[in-house]
Amino acid sequence: MRLSELSGKEIVDVKRAERLGVLGQTDLEINEKGQITALIIPNVKWFGFKKNGNEIRVPWNHIKKIGADMIIIDIPGTEAEPE
């Protein structure tokens, strides 16, 4: 799969049923062989205002499905937060 095919897809956390961002607004962590090892997603709200300044690092092996419009991830240890 090419990077251009990934660009523009929404990243969704399956456990929290939350949209984390769009690939293209994220950074990729790439090893010396040119393989993607992780997605680095900035933690921002709408209109670009920072939520708390942290980033979410998603290792490539936590990506469960890459579909036509979105990327489904499953990060261990992230449960749905009570409201």
Short mmCIF file of C-alpha atoms in Angstrom, two decimals:
data_model
loop_
_atom_site.label_atom_id
_atom_site.label_comp_id
_atom_site.label_asym_id
_atom_site.label_seq_id
_atom_site.Cartn_x
_atom_site.Cartn_y
_atom_site.Cartn_z
CA MET A 1 0.00 0.00 0.00
CA ARG A 2 1.28 3.45 -0.87
CA LEU A 3 1.25 6.47 1.39
CA SER A 4 -0.95 8.30 -1.09
CA GLU A 5 -3.59 5.57 -0.62
CA LEU A 6 -3.58 6.16 3.17
CA SER A 7 -3.77 9.93 3.01
CA GLY A 8 -7.10 11.50 3.94
CA LYS A 9 -8.50 8.50 5.80
CA GLU A 10 -10.10 9.11 9.21
CA ILE A 11 -8.49 7.35 12.17
CA VAL A 12 -11.06 5.83 14.55
CA ASP A 13 -10.44 4.14 17.93
CA VAL A 14 -12.75 1.10 18.03
CA LYS A 15 -12.93 0.90 21.86
CA ARG A 16 -13.79 4.55 22.44
CA ALA A 17 -15.74 4.93 19.18
CA GLU A 18 -13.88 8.21 18.76
CA ARG A 19 -12.47 9.97 15.73
CA LEU A 20 -8.80 10.71 16.46
CA GLY A 21 -7.86 12.57 13.31
CA VAL A 22 -7.26 12.30 9.61
CA LEU A 23 -4.15 10.76 8.16
CA GLY A 24 -2.36 13.71 6.66
CA GLN A 25 -2.72 15.64 9.92
CA THR A 26 -0.62 12.95 11.60
CA ASP A 27 3.07 12.11 11.56
CA LEU A 28 4.43 8.74 10.58
CA GLU A 29 7.25 6.98 12.41
CA ILE A 30 9.30 5.14 9.79
CA ASN A 31 12.17 2.73 10.42
CA GLU A 32 15.41 2.52 8.44
CA LYS A 33 13.85 -0.04 6.05
CA GLY A 34 11.15 2.45 5.06
CA GLN A 35 8.37 0.63 6.92
CA ILE A 36 5.80 2.54 8.98
CA THR A 37 6.18 1.58 12.64
CA ALA A 38 3.65 3.97 14.20
CA LEU A 39 1.21 6.83 13.62
CA ILE A 40 1.72 9.93 15.78
CA ILE A 41 -1.62 11.71 16.16
CA PRO A 42 -1.69 15.21 17.63
CA ASN A 43 -4.36 15.59 20.31
CA VAL A 44 -6.36 18.61 19.06
CA LYS A 45 -9.96 19.78 19.15
CA TRP A 46 -11.96 21.40 16.38
CA PHE A 47 -10.65 24.67 14.96
CA GLY A 48 -7.09 23.68 15.89
CA PHE A 49 -7.30 24.53 19.60
CA LYS A 50 -5.11 22.22 21.63
CA LYS A 51 -6.88 19.85 23.97
CA ASN A 52 -3.97 19.13 26.29
CA GLY A 53 -0.85 19.16 24.10
CA ASN A 54 -0.22 15.40 24.20
CA GLU A 55 0.17 13.10 21.23
CA ILE A 56 -1.22 9.64 20.71
CA ARG A 57 1.32 7.11 19.41
CA VAL A 58 -0.32 4.17 17.66
CA PRO A 59 2.03 1.28 16.85
CA TRP A 60 1.39 -0.19 13.41
CA ASN A 61 0.42 -3.58 14.89
CA HIS A 62 -2.57 -1.92 16.66
CA ILE A 63 -4.16 -1.02 13.34
CA LYS A 64 -6.99 -3.50 12.86
CA LYS A 65 -8.46 -2.54 9.50
CA ILE A 66 -7.75 -0.09 6.71
CA GLY A 67 -10.92 0.58 4.76
CA ALA A 68 -11.87 2.83 1.88
CA ASP A 69 -12.61 5.83 4.15
CA MET A 70 -11.12 5.08 7.55
CA ILE A 71 -8.47 3.32 9.58
CA ILE A 72 -9.74 1.35 12.58
CA ILE A 73 -7.31 1.09 15.50
CA ASP A 74 -7.44 -0.81 18.78
CA ILE A 75 -5.09 0.50 21.45
CA PRO A 76 -4.80 -1.86 24.45
CA GLY A 77 -5.56 -0.21 27.78
CA THR A 78 -7.87 2.47 26.39
CA GLU A 79 -11.37 1.82 27.62
CA ALA A 80 -14.36 4.02 27.09
CA GLU A 81 -14.34 6.83 29.63
CA PRO A 82 -17.45 7.21 31.81
CA GLU A 83 -19.41 10.41 31.15
#
